[in-house]
Tab-separated table of C-alpha atoms in Angstrom:
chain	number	residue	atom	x	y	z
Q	59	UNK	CA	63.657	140.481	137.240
Q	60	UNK	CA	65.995	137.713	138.582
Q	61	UNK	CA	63.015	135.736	139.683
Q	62	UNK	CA	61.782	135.718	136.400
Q	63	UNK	CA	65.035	134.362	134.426
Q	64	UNK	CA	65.295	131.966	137.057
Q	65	UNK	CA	61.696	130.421	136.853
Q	66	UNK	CA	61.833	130.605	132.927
Q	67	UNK	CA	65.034	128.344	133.359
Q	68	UNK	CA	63.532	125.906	135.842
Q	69	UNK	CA	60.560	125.639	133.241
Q	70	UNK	CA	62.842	124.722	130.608
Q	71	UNK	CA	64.498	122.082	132.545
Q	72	UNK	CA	61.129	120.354	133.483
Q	73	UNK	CA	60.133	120.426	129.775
Q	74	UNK	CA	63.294	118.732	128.911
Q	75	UNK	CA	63.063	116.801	131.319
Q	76	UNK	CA	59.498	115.031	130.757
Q	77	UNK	CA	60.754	114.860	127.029
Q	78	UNK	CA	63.188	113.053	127.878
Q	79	UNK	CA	61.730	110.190	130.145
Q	80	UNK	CA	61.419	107.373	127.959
Q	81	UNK	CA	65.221	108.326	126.897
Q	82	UNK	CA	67.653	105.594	127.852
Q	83	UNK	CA	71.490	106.421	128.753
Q	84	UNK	CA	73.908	105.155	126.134
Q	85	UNK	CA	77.001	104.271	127.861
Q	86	UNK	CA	80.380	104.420	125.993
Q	87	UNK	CA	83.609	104.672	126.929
Q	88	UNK	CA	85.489	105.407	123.805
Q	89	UNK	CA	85.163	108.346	121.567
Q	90	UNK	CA	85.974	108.040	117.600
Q	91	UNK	CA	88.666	110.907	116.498
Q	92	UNK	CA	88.834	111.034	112.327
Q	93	UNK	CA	92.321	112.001	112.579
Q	94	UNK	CA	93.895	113.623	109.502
Q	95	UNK	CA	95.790	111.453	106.786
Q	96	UNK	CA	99.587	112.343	107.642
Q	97	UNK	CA	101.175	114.206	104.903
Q	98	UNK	CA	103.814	111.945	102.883
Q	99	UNK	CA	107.379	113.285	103.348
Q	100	UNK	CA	110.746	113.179	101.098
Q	101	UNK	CA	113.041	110.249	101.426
Q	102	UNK	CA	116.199	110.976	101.316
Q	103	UNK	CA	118.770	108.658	99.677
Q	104	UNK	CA	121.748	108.227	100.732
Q	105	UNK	CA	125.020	106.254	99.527
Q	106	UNK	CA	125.135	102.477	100.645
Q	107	UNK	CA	127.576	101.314	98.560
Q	108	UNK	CA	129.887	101.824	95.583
Q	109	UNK	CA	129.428	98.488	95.080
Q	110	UNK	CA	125.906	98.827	93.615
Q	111	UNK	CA	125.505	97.299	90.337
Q	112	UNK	CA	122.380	98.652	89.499
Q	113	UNK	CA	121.318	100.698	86.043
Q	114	UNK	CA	124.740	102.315	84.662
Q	115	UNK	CA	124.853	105.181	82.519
Q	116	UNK	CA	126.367	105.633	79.249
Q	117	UNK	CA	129.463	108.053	78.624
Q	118	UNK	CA	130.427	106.720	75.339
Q	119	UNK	CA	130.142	110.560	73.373
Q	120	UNK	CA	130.323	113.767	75.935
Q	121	UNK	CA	126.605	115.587	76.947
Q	122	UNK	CA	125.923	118.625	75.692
Q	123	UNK	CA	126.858	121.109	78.189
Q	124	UNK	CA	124.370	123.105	79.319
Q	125	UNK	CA	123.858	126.659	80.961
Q	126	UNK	CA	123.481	127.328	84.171
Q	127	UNK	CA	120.428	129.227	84.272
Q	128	UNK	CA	119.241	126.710	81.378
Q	129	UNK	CA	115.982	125.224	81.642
Q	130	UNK	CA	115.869	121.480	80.966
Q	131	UNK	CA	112.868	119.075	79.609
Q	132	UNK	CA	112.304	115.961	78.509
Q	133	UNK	CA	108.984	113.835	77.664
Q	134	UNK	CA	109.542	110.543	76.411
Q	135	UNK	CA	106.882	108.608	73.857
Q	136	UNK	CA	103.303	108.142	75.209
Q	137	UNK	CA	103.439	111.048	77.781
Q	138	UNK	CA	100.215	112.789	77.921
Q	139	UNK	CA	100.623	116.678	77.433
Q	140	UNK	CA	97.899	117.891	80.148
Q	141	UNK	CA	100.570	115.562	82.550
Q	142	UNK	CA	103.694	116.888	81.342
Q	143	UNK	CA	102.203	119.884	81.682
Q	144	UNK	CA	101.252	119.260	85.720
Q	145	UNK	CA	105.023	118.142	85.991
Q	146	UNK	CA	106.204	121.539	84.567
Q	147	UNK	CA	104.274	123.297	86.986
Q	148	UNK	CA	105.146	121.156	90.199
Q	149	UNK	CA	101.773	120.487	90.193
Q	150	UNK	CA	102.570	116.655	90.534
Q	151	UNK	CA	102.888	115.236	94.420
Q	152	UNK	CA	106.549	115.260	94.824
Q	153	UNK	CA	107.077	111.173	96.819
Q	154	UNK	CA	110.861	111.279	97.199
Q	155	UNK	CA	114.247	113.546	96.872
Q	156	UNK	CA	117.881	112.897	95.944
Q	157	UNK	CA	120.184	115.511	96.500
Q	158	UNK	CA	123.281	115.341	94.372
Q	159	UNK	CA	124.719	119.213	94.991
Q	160	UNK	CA	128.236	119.180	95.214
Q	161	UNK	CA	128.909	115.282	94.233
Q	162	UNK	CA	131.390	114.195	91.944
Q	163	UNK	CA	130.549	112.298	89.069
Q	164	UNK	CA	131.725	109.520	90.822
Q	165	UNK	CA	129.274	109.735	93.341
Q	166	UNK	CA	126.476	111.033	91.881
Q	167	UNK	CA	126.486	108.274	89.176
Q	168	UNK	CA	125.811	105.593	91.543
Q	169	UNK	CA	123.483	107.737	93.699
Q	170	UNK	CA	121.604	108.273	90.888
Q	171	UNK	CA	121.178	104.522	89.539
Q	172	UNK	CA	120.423	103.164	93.413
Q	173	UNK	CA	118.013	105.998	93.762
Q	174	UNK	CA	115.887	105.074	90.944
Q	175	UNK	CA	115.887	101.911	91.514
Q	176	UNK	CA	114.588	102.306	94.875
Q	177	UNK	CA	111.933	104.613	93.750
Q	178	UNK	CA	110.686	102.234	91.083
Q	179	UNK	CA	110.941	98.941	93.792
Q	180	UNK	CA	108.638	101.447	96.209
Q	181	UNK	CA	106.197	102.199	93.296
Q	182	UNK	CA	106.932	106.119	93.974
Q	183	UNK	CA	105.826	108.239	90.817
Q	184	UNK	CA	107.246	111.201	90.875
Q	185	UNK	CA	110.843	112.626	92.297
Q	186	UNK	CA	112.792	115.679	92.885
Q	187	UNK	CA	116.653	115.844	92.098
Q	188	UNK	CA	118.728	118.583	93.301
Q	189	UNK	CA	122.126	119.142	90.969
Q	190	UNK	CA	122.653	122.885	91.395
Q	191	UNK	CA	123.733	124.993	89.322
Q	192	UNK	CA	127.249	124.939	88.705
Q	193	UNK	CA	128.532	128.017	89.965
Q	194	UNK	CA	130.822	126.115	92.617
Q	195	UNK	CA	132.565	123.983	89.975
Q	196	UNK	CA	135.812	124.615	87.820
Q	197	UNK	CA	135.065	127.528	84.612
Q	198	UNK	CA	131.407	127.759	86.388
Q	199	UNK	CA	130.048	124.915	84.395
Q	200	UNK	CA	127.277	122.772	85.429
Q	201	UNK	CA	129.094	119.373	85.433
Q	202	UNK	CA	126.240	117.043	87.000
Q	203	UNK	CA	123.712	119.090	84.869
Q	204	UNK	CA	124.635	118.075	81.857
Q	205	UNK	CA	125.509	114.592	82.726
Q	206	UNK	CA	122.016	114.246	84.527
Q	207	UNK	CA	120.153	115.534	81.897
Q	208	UNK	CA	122.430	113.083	79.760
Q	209	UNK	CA	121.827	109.518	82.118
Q	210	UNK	CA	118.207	110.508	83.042
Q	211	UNK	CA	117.371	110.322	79.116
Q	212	UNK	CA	119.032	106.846	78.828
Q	213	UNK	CA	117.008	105.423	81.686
Q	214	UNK	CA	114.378	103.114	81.221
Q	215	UNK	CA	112.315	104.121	84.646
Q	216	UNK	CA	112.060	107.746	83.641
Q	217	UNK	CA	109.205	108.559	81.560
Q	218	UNK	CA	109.899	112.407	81.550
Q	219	UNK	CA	111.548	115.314	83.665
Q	220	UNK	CA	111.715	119.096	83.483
Q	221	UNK	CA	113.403	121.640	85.557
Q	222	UNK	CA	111.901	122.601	89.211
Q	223	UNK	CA	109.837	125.493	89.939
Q	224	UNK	CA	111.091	128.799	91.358
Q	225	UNK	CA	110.204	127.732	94.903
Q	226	UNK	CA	111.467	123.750	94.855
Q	227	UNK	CA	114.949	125.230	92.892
Q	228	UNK	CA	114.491	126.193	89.661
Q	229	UNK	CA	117.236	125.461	87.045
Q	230	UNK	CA	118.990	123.695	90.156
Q	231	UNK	CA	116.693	121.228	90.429
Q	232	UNK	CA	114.433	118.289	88.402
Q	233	UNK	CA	111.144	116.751	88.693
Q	234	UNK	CA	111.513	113.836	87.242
Q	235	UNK	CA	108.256	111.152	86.233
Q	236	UNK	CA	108.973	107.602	86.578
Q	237	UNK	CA	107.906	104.637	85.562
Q	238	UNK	CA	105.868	101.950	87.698
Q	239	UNK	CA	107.247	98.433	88.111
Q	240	UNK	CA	103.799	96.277	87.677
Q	241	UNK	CA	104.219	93.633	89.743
Q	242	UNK	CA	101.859	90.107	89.055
């Protein structure tokens, strides 16, 4: 029975074989990989300065303060609704992240202003800010909550925001749609 396999085999070979007569070698000695397209991650801004003297923010009359649980939105003019409606559902690619949890105003002010500027100068779209929740500060009152849902309305570069799903932290958290810089 061995016999048999074996001279079934060898007659395959030959066959190949005389197929492949005329067949000339190709010689190479590099081989092509289609590598995957790396996956963009977060930047994360941090504090250069306090001297920035980028986009300030307007205190003149006091935010409404808002809950802590409280979901926040905002669409400016000309914002499509199907988009909005992608942003709402984190279903827009998140390019860059600023977290301001546990700044002062201070700080988070000027964060805030470089950050988006940055983020406009880099053409990035879309951005996630973390502000928490407020259960750390004095009475339990989200401070930088109100006041970011407060600045990021004034802003020129941001087209719309809306709290953060569940997983990228909820009512602690913003996606926020900016503007591109068109450049000539």
């Amino acid at each position: 029975m061995a016999n048999k396999k074996d001279d079934s085999e060898e007659d395959e070979f030959a066959l190949f074989r005389e197929e492949m007569r005329d067949a000339t070698r190709i010689r190479q000695n590099r081989l092509i990989h289609n590598k995957p397209k790396p996956v963009a991650k977060a930047i994360r801004q941090k504090i250069m300065d306090d001297e920035y003297q980028g986009e300030t923010f307007s205190d003149m009359f006091s935010p409404e303060t808002v809950g802590n649980e409280e979901y926040l939105e905002y669409r400016g003019p000309g914002i499509q609704h199907k988009l909005f409606g992608k942003l709402r559902n984190g279903k827009v690619h998140i390019e860059a992240e600023l977290d301001l949890h546990g700044m002062t105003i201070a700080k988070a002010e000027p964060s805030l202003s470089e950050f988006l500027e940055f983020c406009q100068q880099q053409q990035i779209r879309c951005v996630r800010i973390i502000h928490g929740k407020g259960w750390g500060s004095r009475d339990n009152k989200p401070v930088l909550k109100s006041k970011l849902n407060h600045w990021l309305r004034q802003s020129e570069i941001v087209l719309a925001f809306c709290s953060a799903t569940i997983d990228d932290g909820g009512t602690g958290a913003l996606y926020v749609l900016l503007k591109r810089l068109f450049q000539e």
